[in-house]
Every structure is written in structure tokens, then in C-alpha cells.
Amino acid sequence: NERNLVDVCLSKIKLSVFSKAPAHCFDAKCVEKHKQAESQLRVPVGTLLKELERWDEYNTFTTQLLNEYKVTRVDVLYEDLYYSSDAESWSKMLHHVLSGHQEAVLTPVRTRADVSQYIPHLATSSPDRSSSIANYDEVKEALQGTKFTKYL
């Protein structure tokens, strides 16, 4: 899947600074810890572009390897998995992963509620980056005119 690279950096910063926020959440109490951590999140603007470039190169390299070895896959956006109002991306991904397994009986995944049967994870960040970065204006200015502006 593909994920917003700014969100990748935010997650790394959040987990390194706020050790009480686990990487993955399965209940509302955990999500609340992430929201509290996010409200205080300051992105180190001086190293942000370098970090985004590194993640972009990693994604490009990984995609090239998958293509070179003709790995069958389904491409979905991370944001669609956690912030979409429907379950289309989850359905595509689960169908792909479970196809070919005769023992797997896949109940149709049509709604977000259906998804929770298979995936107990909850979203740990806000899709609105302006409310989840304390120094958002600095970050926006640093990314202005770069290929990473789209991730804001």
C-alpha cells in the first residue's frame, strides 16, 4: 500500500517523542493517547525534507523490486483504509490476500463494521494535518513548491 509520507514522518516522530502512545491501537483509550500526543507534535523542519526524500526513495525502490520480481499485489492508499467512509480498499486487499486459500471463508466486506471482523486496528491520527502538527505553518512553508506539498 502507499501511505502519505508526511504521515509516515509524523508517526515516527510521535512514537519517538511520546513513548506512552503504542504504534497500533485497538481501543478508544489508546486512540485518545495518540490525539493528545498529536496536539503537541512539533515537526523538526530542518530535517523534514531529507526524511521525506529518504522515505520516497525507499518506496520507489520497493515498488521497483516488486515489479522486477512480478509480485502480484493490490495497490491501496493507506488513507482509504482508515479514513474512507466505505470499505472498498479493505475489501480489495482482503480478497487478494485470502484468495486461493480454500479454508478461508470471506464474508463480504461492504461496510466499515464488516472490516472490524478481520482488522481490529483503529486510526491513530487525524487526516487533517493542520490540526495534528503544532508548527503546521512552518511545515507548510518548508514543503511549499516541493513534490511533498501534496501530502499536506
Short mmCIF file of N, CA, C and O in Angstrom, two decimals, residues 7-135:
data_model
loop_
_atom_site.label_atom_id
_atom_site.label_comp_id
_atom_site.label_asym_id
_atom_site.label_seq_id
_atom_site.Cartn_x
_atom_site.Cartn_y
_atom_site.Cartn_z
N ASP A 7 2.64 11.72 6.86
CA ASP A 7 2.10 10.92 7.96
C ASP A 7 3.11 9.89 8.47
O ASP A 7 3.17 9.62 9.67
N VAL A 8 3.90 9.32 7.57
CA VAL A 8 4.93 8.37 7.99
C VAL A 8 5.90 9.07 8.94
O VAL A 8 6.21 8.57 10.02
N CYS A 9 6.36 10.26 8.53
CA CYS A 9 7.29 11.02 9.37
C CYS A 9 6.64 11.40 10.70
O CYS A 9 7.27 11.30 11.76
N LEU A 10 5.38 11.83 10.66
CA LEU A 10 4.68 12.20 11.89
C LEU A 10 4.58 11.01 12.84
O LEU A 10 4.79 11.15 14.05
N SER A 11 4.29 9.84 12.31
CA SER A 11 4.19 8.64 13.15
C SER A 11 5.52 8.34 13.81
O SER A 11 5.57 8.02 15.00
N LYS A 12 6.59 8.42 13.04
CA LYS A 12 7.93 8.15 13.59
C LYS A 12 8.26 9.15 14.70
O LYS A 12 8.78 8.77 15.75
N ILE A 13 7.98 10.41 14.47
CA ILE A 13 8.26 11.44 15.47
C ILE A 13 7.40 11.20 16.71
O ILE A 13 7.90 11.22 17.84
N LYS A 14 6.12 10.95 16.49
CA LYS A 14 5.20 10.75 17.61
C LYS A 14 5.63 9.58 18.48
O LYS A 14 5.65 9.68 19.71
N LEU A 15 6.01 8.49 17.86
CA LEU A 15 6.41 7.30 18.62
C LEU A 15 7.75 7.47 19.32
O LEU A 15 7.98 6.90 20.38
N SER A 16 8.63 8.29 18.75
CA SER A 16 9.92 8.50 19.41
C SER A 16 9.81 9.50 20.57
O SER A 16 10.53 9.37 21.55
N VAL A 17 8.92 10.46 20.45
CA VAL A 17 8.79 11.50 21.48
C VAL A 17 7.82 11.10 22.59
O VAL A 17 8.05 11.37 23.76
N PHE A 18 6.74 10.45 22.21
CA PHE A 18 5.69 10.11 23.17
C PHE A 18 5.64 8.60 23.35
O PHE A 18 4.84 7.91 22.71
N SER A 19 6.48 8.09 24.21
CA SER A 19 6.60 6.64 24.37
C SER A 19 5.35 5.98 24.93
O SER A 19 5.20 4.77 24.86
N LYS A 20 4.43 6.76 25.49
CA LYS A 20 3.21 6.17 26.05
C LYS A 20 2.16 5.88 24.98
O LYS A 20 1.14 5.28 25.26
N ALA A 21 2.43 6.31 23.76
CA ALA A 21 1.49 6.05 22.66
C ALA A 21 1.99 4.84 21.87
O ALA A 21 2.99 4.92 21.16
N PRO A 22 1.33 3.68 21.99
CA PRO A 22 1.76 2.50 21.24
C PRO A 22 1.58 2.70 19.73
O PRO A 22 0.81 3.55 19.30
N ALA A 23 2.31 1.92 18.95
CA ALA A 23 2.26 2.08 17.50
C ALA A 23 0.90 1.78 16.90
O ALA A 23 0.47 2.43 15.95
N HIS A 24 0.18 0.80 17.46
CA HIS A 24 -1.12 0.41 16.91
C HIS A 24 -2.16 0.43 18.02
O HIS A 24 -1.88 0.06 19.15
N CYS A 25 -3.36 0.83 17.67
CA CYS A 25 -4.44 0.93 18.66
C CYS A 25 -5.59 -0.01 18.34
O CYS A 25 -5.93 -0.22 17.17
N PHE A 26 -6.17 -0.53 19.43
CA PHE A 26 -7.32 -1.43 19.31
C PHE A 26 -8.51 -0.95 20.12
O PHE A 26 -9.53 -1.61 20.15
N ASP A 27 -8.35 0.20 20.81
CA ASP A 27 -9.46 0.73 21.61
C ASP A 27 -9.40 2.26 21.66
O ASP A 27 -8.38 2.86 21.33
N ALA A 28 -10.49 2.86 22.09
CA ALA A 28 -10.61 4.32 22.11
C ALA A 28 -9.63 4.97 23.07
O ALA A 28 -9.16 6.09 22.83
N LYS A 29 -9.29 4.31 24.16
CA LYS A 29 -8.37 4.87 25.14
C LYS A 29 -6.99 5.08 24.51
O LYS A 29 -6.34 6.10 24.71
N CYS A 30 -6.56 4.12 23.74
CA CYS A 30 -5.28 4.21 23.04
C CYS A 30 -5.31 5.34 22.00
O CYS A 30 -4.37 6.13 21.89
N VAL A 31 -6.39 5.42 21.24
CA VAL A 31 -6.52 6.48 20.23
C VAL A 31 -6.46 7.85 20.90
O VAL A 31 -5.85 8.78 20.37
N GLU A 32 -7.05 7.97 22.08
CA GLU A 32 -7.02 9.24 22.82
C GLU A 32 -5.59 9.63 23.18
O GLU A 32 -5.23 10.81 23.10
N LYS A 33 -4.76 8.67 23.55
CA LYS A 33 -3.34 8.95 23.85
C LYS A 33 -2.65 9.52 22.61
O LYS A 33 -1.85 10.45 22.69
N HIS A 34 -2.97 8.95 21.45
CA HIS A 34 -2.39 9.45 20.21
C HIS A 34 -2.85 10.87 19.91
O HIS A 34 -2.06 11.70 19.48
N LYS A 35 -4.11 11.15 20.14
CA LYS A 35 -4.63 12.51 19.89
C LYS A 35 -3.95 13.52 20.81
O LYS A 35 -3.62 14.63 20.39
N GLN A 36 -3.74 13.14 22.06
CA GLN A 36 -3.06 14.04 23.00
C GLN A 36 -1.62 14.28 22.55
O GLN A 36 -1.13 15.40 22.58
N ALA A 37 -0.96 13.22 22.12
CA ALA A 37 0.42 13.35 21.64
C ALA A 37 0.48 14.22 20.39
O ALA A 37 1.34 15.09 20.26
N GLU A 38 -0.46 14.02 19.49
CA GLU A 38 -0.51 14.79 18.24
C GLU A 38 -0.68 16.28 18.49
O GLU A 38 -0.10 17.09 17.78
N SER A 39 -1.48 16.63 19.47
CA SER A 39 -1.76 18.04 19.72
C SER A 39 -0.50 18.80 20.12
O SER A 39 -0.46 20.02 20.03
N GLN A 40 0.53 18.09 20.55
CA GLN A 40 1.78 18.71 20.98
C GLN A 40 2.92 18.46 19.99
O GLN A 40 4.06 18.82 20.24
N LEU A 41 2.61 17.85 18.86
CA LEU A 41 3.63 17.41 17.91
C LEU A 41 4.27 18.58 17.17
O LEU A 41 3.59 19.34 16.49
N ARG A 42 5.59 18.69 17.31
CA ARG A 42 6.35 19.70 16.57
C ARG A 42 7.30 18.96 15.63
O ARG A 42 8.10 18.16 16.07
N VAL A 43 7.16 19.24 14.37
CA VAL A 43 7.98 18.58 13.35
C VAL A 43 9.30 19.34 13.20
O VAL A 43 9.29 20.56 13.03
N PRO A 44 10.43 18.62 13.27
CA PRO A 44 11.73 19.28 13.05
C PRO A 44 11.89 19.63 11.57
O PRO A 44 12.28 18.79 10.76
N VAL A 45 11.56 20.85 11.24
CA VAL A 45 11.51 21.30 9.85
C VAL A 45 12.86 21.19 9.16
O VAL A 45 12.93 20.87 7.97
N GLY A 46 13.95 21.39 9.90
CA GLY A 46 15.29 21.35 9.31
C GLY A 46 15.65 20.01 8.68
O GLY A 46 16.41 19.95 7.72
N THR A 47 15.10 18.92 9.21
CA THR A 47 15.42 17.58 8.68
C THR A 47 14.25 16.95 7.93
O THR A 47 14.39 15.84 7.40
N LEU A 48 13.13 17.63 7.86
CA LEU A 48 11.92 17.05 7.27
C LEU A 48 12.11 16.67 5.80
O LEU A 48 11.77 15.56 5.40
N LEU A 49 12.62 17.58 4.98
CA LEU A 49 12.78 17.28 3.55
C LEU A 49 13.70 16.08 3.33
O LEU A 49 13.39 15.22 2.49
N LYS A 50 14.79 16.02 4.07
CA LYS A 50 15.71 14.89 3.95
C LYS A 50 15.01 13.58 4.31
O LYS A 50 15.16 12.57 3.63
N GLU A 51 14.20 13.61 5.36
CA GLU A 51 13.47 12.42 5.79
C GLU A 51 12.42 12.01 4.75
O GLU A 51 12.27 10.83 4.43
N LEU A 52 11.72 12.97 4.19
CA LEU A 52 10.72 12.68 3.16
C LEU A 52 11.39 12.10 1.91
O LEU A 52 10.87 11.16 1.30
N GLU A 53 12.52 12.65 1.53
CA GLU A 53 13.27 12.12 0.37
C GLU A 53 13.68 10.67 0.62
O GLU A 53 13.59 9.83 -0.26
N ARG A 54 14.13 10.39 1.85
CA ARG A 54 14.54 9.02 2.19
C ARG A 54 13.38 8.05 2.06
O ARG A 54 13.51 6.98 1.46
N TRP A 55 12.21 8.42 2.59
CA TRP A 55 11.03 7.55 2.50
C TRP A 55 10.57 7.40 1.06
O TRP A 55 10.13 6.33 0.64
N ASP A 56 10.67 8.46 0.28
CA ASP A 56 10.27 8.41 -1.12
C ASP A 56 11.19 7.46 -1.90
O ASP A 56 10.70 6.64 -2.70
N GLU A 57 12.49 7.53 -1.65
CA GLU A 57 13.43 6.62 -2.30
C GLU A 57 13.15 5.17 -1.90
O GLU A 57 13.21 4.27 -2.74
N TYR A 58 12.86 4.96 -0.63
CA TYR A 58 12.54 3.62 -0.14
C TYR A 58 11.30 3.07 -0.86
O TYR A 58 11.30 1.92 -1.31
N ASN A 59 10.26 3.88 -0.97
CA ASN A 59 9.03 3.45 -1.66
C ASN A 59 9.30 3.14 -3.12
O ASN A 59 8.80 2.14 -3.66
N THR A 60 10.07 3.99 -3.78
CA THR A 60 10.39 3.79 -5.20
C THR A 60 11.17 2.49 -5.39
O THR A 60 10.86 1.68 -6.26
N PHE A 61 12.17 2.26 -4.54
CA PHE A 61 12.98 1.05 -4.61
C PHE A 61 12.12 -0.19 -4.38
O PHE A 61 12.21 -1.18 -5.11
N THR A 62 11.25 -0.14 -3.38
CA THR A 62 10.38 -1.28 -3.07
C THR A 62 9.46 -1.59 -4.25
O THR A 62 9.29 -2.75 -4.63
N THR A 63 8.87 -0.56 -4.82
CA THR A 63 7.98 -0.74 -5.97
C THR A 63 8.74 -1.35 -7.15
O THR A 63 8.24 -2.25 -7.82
N GLN A 64 9.96 -0.87 -7.38
CA GLN A 64 10.78 -1.42 -8.47
C GLN A 64 11.06 -2.90 -8.25
O GLN A 64 10.99 -3.70 -9.18
N LEU A 65 11.38 -3.27 -7.02
CA LEU A 65 11.64 -4.68 -6.71
C LEU A 65 10.39 -5.54 -6.94
O LEU A 65 10.47 -6.62 -7.53
N LEU A 66 9.26 -5.06 -6.45
CA LEU A 66 8.02 -5.80 -6.64
C LEU A 66 7.72 -6.00 -8.12
O LEU A 66 7.32 -7.08 -8.55
N ASN A 67 7.93 -4.94 -8.90
CA ASN A 67 7.69 -5.03 -10.34
C ASN A 67 8.69 -5.96 -11.01
O ASN A 67 8.32 -6.78 -11.86
N GLU A 68 9.96 -5.85 -10.64
CA GLU A 68 11.00 -6.68 -11.24
C GLU A 68 10.75 -8.17 -11.00
O GLU A 68 10.93 -8.99 -11.90
N TYR A 69 10.30 -8.51 -9.82
CA TYR A 69 10.03 -9.91 -9.49
C TYR A 69 8.59 -10.32 -9.77
O TYR A 69 8.17 -11.40 -9.41
N LYS A 70 7.86 -9.41 -10.43
CA LYS A 70 6.48 -9.67 -10.85
C LYS A 70 5.61 -10.18 -9.69
O LYS A 70 4.86 -11.15 -9.81
N VAL A 71 5.73 -9.49 -8.56
CA VAL A 71 4.94 -9.84 -7.38
C VAL A 71 3.51 -9.35 -7.60
O VAL A 71 3.28 -8.17 -7.89
N THR A 72 2.57 -10.28 -7.50
CA THR A 72 1.17 -9.92 -7.65
C THR A 72 0.75 -9.17 -6.40
O THR A 72 1.02 -9.61 -5.28
N ARG A 73 0.10 -8.03 -6.59
CA ARG A 73 -0.30 -7.23 -5.44
C ARG A 73 -1.50 -6.37 -5.78
O ARG A 73 -1.85 -6.20 -6.94
N VAL A 74 -2.08 -5.84 -4.74
CA VAL A 74 -3.17 -4.88 -4.88
C VAL A 74 -2.66 -3.58 -4.28
O VAL A 74 -2.15 -3.56 -3.15
N ASP A 75 -2.74 -2.50 -5.03
CA ASP A 75 -2.30 -1.21 -4.52
C ASP A 75 -3.49 -0.48 -3.92
O ASP A 75 -4.53 -0.31 -4.57
N VAL A 76 -3.34 -0.07 -2.66
CA VAL A 76 -4.37 0.72 -1.98
C VAL A 76 -3.68 1.87 -1.26
O VAL A 76 -2.50 1.79 -0.94
N LEU A 77 -4.43 2.91 -1.01
CA LEU A 77 -3.90 4.04 -0.25
C LEU A 77 -4.21 3.83 1.23
O LEU A 77 -5.34 3.48 1.59
N TYR A 78 -3.22 4.06 2.05
CA TYR A 78 -3.39 3.93 3.50
C TYR A 78 -4.57 4.77 3.99
O TYR A 78 -5.37 4.34 4.80
N GLU A 79 -4.66 6.00 3.46
CA GLU A 79 -5.74 6.90 3.87
C GLU A 79 -7.12 6.31 3.57
O GLU A 79 -8.06 6.51 4.33
N ASP A 80 -7.23 5.56 2.46
CA ASP A 80 -8.50 4.92 2.14
C ASP A 80 -8.84 3.80 3.12
O ASP A 80 -10.00 3.53 3.39
N LEU A 81 -7.81 3.17 3.65
CA LEU A 81 -8.05 2.10 4.62
C LEU A 81 -8.63 2.65 5.92
O LEU A 81 -9.52 2.05 6.52
N TYR A 82 -8.12 3.77 6.36
CA TYR A 82 -8.52 4.27 7.68
C TYR A 82 -9.47 5.47 7.68
O TYR A 82 -10.13 5.72 8.68
N TYR A 83 -9.55 6.22 6.59
CA TYR A 83 -10.36 7.44 6.61
C TYR A 83 -11.51 7.45 5.61
O TYR A 83 -12.31 8.36 5.62
N SER A 84 -11.59 6.46 4.76
CA SER A 84 -12.69 6.39 3.79
C SER A 84 -13.98 5.98 4.50
O SER A 84 -13.95 5.24 5.48
N SER A 85 -15.09 6.45 4.00
CA SER A 85 -16.38 6.10 4.61
C SER A 85 -16.86 4.71 4.17
O SER A 85 -17.77 4.15 4.76
N ASP A 86 -16.21 4.16 3.14
CA ASP A 86 -16.61 2.81 2.69
C ASP A 86 -15.47 1.82 2.95
O ASP A 86 -14.42 2.18 3.48
N ALA A 87 -15.69 0.59 2.58
CA ALA A 87 -14.72 -0.48 2.86
C ALA A 87 -14.11 -1.04 1.57
O ALA A 87 -13.56 -2.14 1.57
N GLU A 88 -14.18 -0.29 0.49
CA GLU A 88 -13.73 -0.80 -0.80
C GLU A 88 -12.26 -1.23 -0.80
O GLU A 88 -11.92 -2.31 -1.29
N SER A 89 -11.38 -0.42 -0.25
CA SER A 89 -9.95 -0.77 -0.24
C SER A 89 -9.67 -1.99 0.62
O SER A 89 -8.89 -2.86 0.24
N TRP A 90 -10.31 -2.06 1.79
CA TRP A 90 -10.16 -3.24 2.64
C TRP A 90 -10.67 -4.48 1.91
O TRP A 90 -10.04 -5.53 1.96
N SER A 91 -11.78 -4.34 1.24
CA SER A 91 -12.36 -5.48 0.52
C SER A 91 -11.40 -5.98 -0.55
O SER A 91 -11.16 -7.18 -0.67
N LYS A 92 -10.83 -5.06 -1.33
CA LYS A 92 -9.87 -5.43 -2.37
C LYS A 92 -8.67 -6.15 -1.76
O LYS A 92 -8.23 -7.18 -2.25
N MET A 93 -8.15 -5.58 -0.69
CA MET A 93 -6.95 -6.15 -0.09
C MET A 93 -7.23 -7.52 0.54
O MET A 93 -6.47 -8.46 0.32
N LEU A 94 -8.30 -7.63 1.30
CA LEU A 94 -8.63 -8.91 1.93
C LEU A 94 -8.91 -9.99 0.89
O LEU A 94 -8.50 -11.13 1.04
N HIS A 95 -9.63 -9.63 -0.15
CA HIS A 95 -9.92 -10.58 -1.21
C HIS A 95 -8.62 -11.09 -1.84
O HIS A 95 -8.45 -12.28 -2.08
N HIS A 96 -7.69 -10.17 -2.09
CA HIS A 96 -6.41 -10.55 -2.69
C HIS A 96 -5.62 -11.46 -1.75
O HIS A 96 -5.09 -12.49 -2.18
N VAL A 97 -5.53 -11.10 -0.50
CA VAL A 97 -4.74 -11.86 0.47
C VAL A 97 -5.33 -13.25 0.70
O VAL A 97 -4.61 -14.24 0.81
N LEU A 98 -6.65 -13.32 0.78
CA LEU A 98 -7.29 -14.58 1.12
C LEU A 98 -7.66 -15.45 -0.08
O LEU A 98 -8.01 -16.61 0.09
N SER A 99 -7.57 -14.91 -1.29
CA SER A 99 -7.91 -15.72 -2.46
C SER A 99 -6.90 -16.84 -2.60
O SER A 99 -5.71 -16.68 -2.35
N GLY A 100 -7.37 -17.99 -2.96
CA GLY A 100 -6.50 -19.15 -3.10
C GLY A 100 -6.39 -19.99 -1.84
O GLY A 100 -5.82 -21.06 -1.86
N HIS A 101 -6.95 -19.50 -0.75
CA HIS A 101 -6.96 -20.27 0.49
C HIS A 101 -8.34 -20.89 0.65
O HIS A 101 -9.29 -20.23 1.02
N GLN A 102 -8.44 -22.16 0.32
CA GLN A 102 -9.75 -22.82 0.35
C GLN A 102 -10.40 -22.78 1.72
O GLN A 102 -11.61 -22.72 1.84
N GLU A 103 -9.57 -22.80 2.78
CA GLU A 103 -10.13 -22.80 4.12
C GLU A 103 -10.68 -21.42 4.53
O GLU A 103 -11.42 -21.31 5.50
N ALA A 104 -10.29 -20.40 3.82
CA ALA A 104 -10.75 -19.05 4.16
C ALA A 104 -12.14 -18.81 3.59
O ALA A 104 -12.37 -18.89 2.40
N VAL A 105 -13.06 -18.55 4.48
CA VAL A 105 -14.42 -18.20 4.07
C VAL A 105 -14.55 -16.71 4.32
O VAL A 105 -14.62 -16.26 5.46
N LEU A 106 -14.52 -15.95 3.25
CA LEU A 106 -14.54 -14.50 3.38
C LEU A 106 -15.95 -13.96 3.29
O LEU A 106 -16.58 -14.00 2.23
N THR A 107 -16.44 -13.50 4.42
CA THR A 107 -17.73 -12.83 4.43
C THR A 107 -17.56 -11.54 3.64
O THR A 107 -16.53 -10.87 3.81
N PRO A 108 -18.50 -11.18 2.81
CA PRO A 108 -18.34 -9.94 2.04
C PRO A 108 -18.05 -8.74 2.96
O PRO A 108 -18.68 -8.57 3.99
N VAL A 109 -17.07 -7.95 2.57
CA VAL A 109 -16.69 -6.76 3.32
C VAL A 109 -17.25 -5.56 2.57
O VAL A 109 -16.72 -5.16 1.55
N ARG A 110 -18.35 -5.05 3.08
CA ARG A 110 -19.04 -3.94 2.39
C ARG A 110 -19.03 -2.65 3.22
O ARG A 110 -19.16 -1.57 2.68
N THR A 111 -18.92 -2.79 4.52
CA THR A 111 -19.00 -1.61 5.40
C THR A 111 -17.79 -1.57 6.33
O THR A 111 -17.07 -2.55 6.48
N ARG A 112 -17.60 -0.43 6.98
CA ARG A 112 -16.52 -0.31 7.96
C ARG A 112 -16.71 -1.31 9.10
O ARG A 112 -15.75 -1.85 9.63
N ALA A 113 -17.96 -1.58 9.46
CA ALA A 113 -18.25 -2.56 10.52
C ALA A 113 -17.79 -3.96 10.09
O ALA A 113 -17.26 -4.71 10.91
N ASP A 114 -17.98 -4.29 8.82
CA ASP A 114 -17.52 -5.59 8.32
C ASP A 114 -16.00 -5.71 8.45
O ASP A 114 -15.48 -6.79 8.74
N VAL A 115 -15.30 -4.61 8.21
CA VAL A 115 -13.83 -4.62 8.27
C VAL A 115 -13.36 -5.05 9.65
O VAL A 115 -12.40 -5.80 9.79
N SER A 116 -14.04 -4.60 10.70
CA SER A 116 -13.60 -4.89 12.07
C SER A 116 -13.60 -6.38 12.40
O SER A 116 -12.96 -6.80 13.35
N GLN A 117 -14.31 -7.19 11.61
CA GLN A 117 -14.26 -8.64 11.80
C GLN A 117 -12.86 -9.19 11.53
O GLN A 117 -12.44 -10.17 12.12
N TYR A 118 -12.15 -8.54 10.60
CA TYR A 118 -10.85 -9.01 10.17
C TYR A 118 -9.69 -8.16 10.68
O TYR A 118 -8.60 -8.67 10.92
N ILE A 119 -9.92 -6.87 10.81
CA ILE A 119 -8.86 -5.94 11.16
C ILE A 119 -9.28 -5.12 12.37
O ILE A 119 -10.11 -4.23 12.27
N PRO A 120 -8.69 -5.41 13.54
CA PRO A 120 -9.09 -4.70 14.75
C PRO A 120 -8.41 -3.34 14.96
O PRO A 120 -8.74 -2.62 15.89
N HIS A 121 -7.47 -2.96 14.10
CA HIS A 121 -6.75 -1.71 14.26
C HIS A 121 -7.66 -0.50 14.07
O HIS A 121 -8.55 -0.51 13.22
N LEU A 122 -7.35 0.56 14.80
CA LEU A 122 -8.06 1.83 14.66
C LEU A 122 -7.09 2.89 14.15
O LEU A 122 -5.89 2.80 14.39
N ALA A 123 -7.61 3.90 13.49
CA ALA A 123 -6.78 5.01 13.03
C ALA A 123 -6.21 5.73 14.25
O ALA A 123 -6.92 5.95 15.23
N THR A 124 -4.93 6.10 14.17
CA THR A 124 -4.28 6.74 15.31
C THR A 124 -3.94 8.21 15.07
O THR A 124 -3.30 8.84 15.91
N SER A 125 -4.34 8.73 13.93
CA SER A 125 -4.04 10.14 13.66
C SER A 125 -5.20 10.78 12.92
O SER A 125 -6.07 10.10 12.39
N SER A 126 -5.16 12.07 12.87
CA SER A 126 -6.20 12.84 12.19
C SER A 126 -5.83 13.00 10.72
O SER A 126 -4.66 13.24 10.40
N PRO A 127 -6.80 12.89 9.82
CA PRO A 127 -6.47 13.13 8.41
C PRO A 127 -6.21 14.61 8.12
O PRO A 127 -5.67 14.95 7.07
N ASP A 128 -6.56 15.48 9.06
CA ASP A 128 -6.33 16.93 8.91
C ASP A 128 -4.99 17.29 9.54
O ASP A 128 -4.88 17.42 10.75
N ARG A 129 -3.97 17.42 8.71
CA ARG A 129 -2.64 17.68 9.24
C ARG A 129 -2.52 19.05 9.90
O ARG A 129 -1.70 19.22 10.80
N SER A 130 -3.33 20.02 9.51
CA SER A 130 -3.23 21.35 10.12
C SER A 130 -3.61 21.32 11.60
O SER A 130 -3.17 22.16 12.37
N SER A 131 -4.40 20.32 11.99
CA SER A 131 -4.77 20.22 13.40
C SER A 131 -3.89 19.23 14.16
O SER A 131 -3.98 19.13 15.38
N SER A 132 -3.03 18.50 13.45
CA SER A 132 -2.22 17.49 14.13
C SER A 132 -0.74 17.84 14.19
O SER A 132 0.06 17.07 14.68
N ILE A 133 -0.37 19.02 13.70
CA ILE A 133 1.02 19.46 13.76
C ILE A 133 1.03 20.84 14.42
O ILE A 133 0.45 21.79 13.89
N ALA A 134 1.71 20.95 15.56
CA ALA A 134 1.74 22.22 16.29
C ALA A 134 2.38 23.33 15.47
O ALA A 134 1.95 24.48 15.52
N ASN A 135 3.39 23.02 14.68
CA ASN A 135 4.06 24.03 13.85
C ASN A 135 3.71 23.83 12.36
O ASN A 135 4.57 23.89 11.48
#
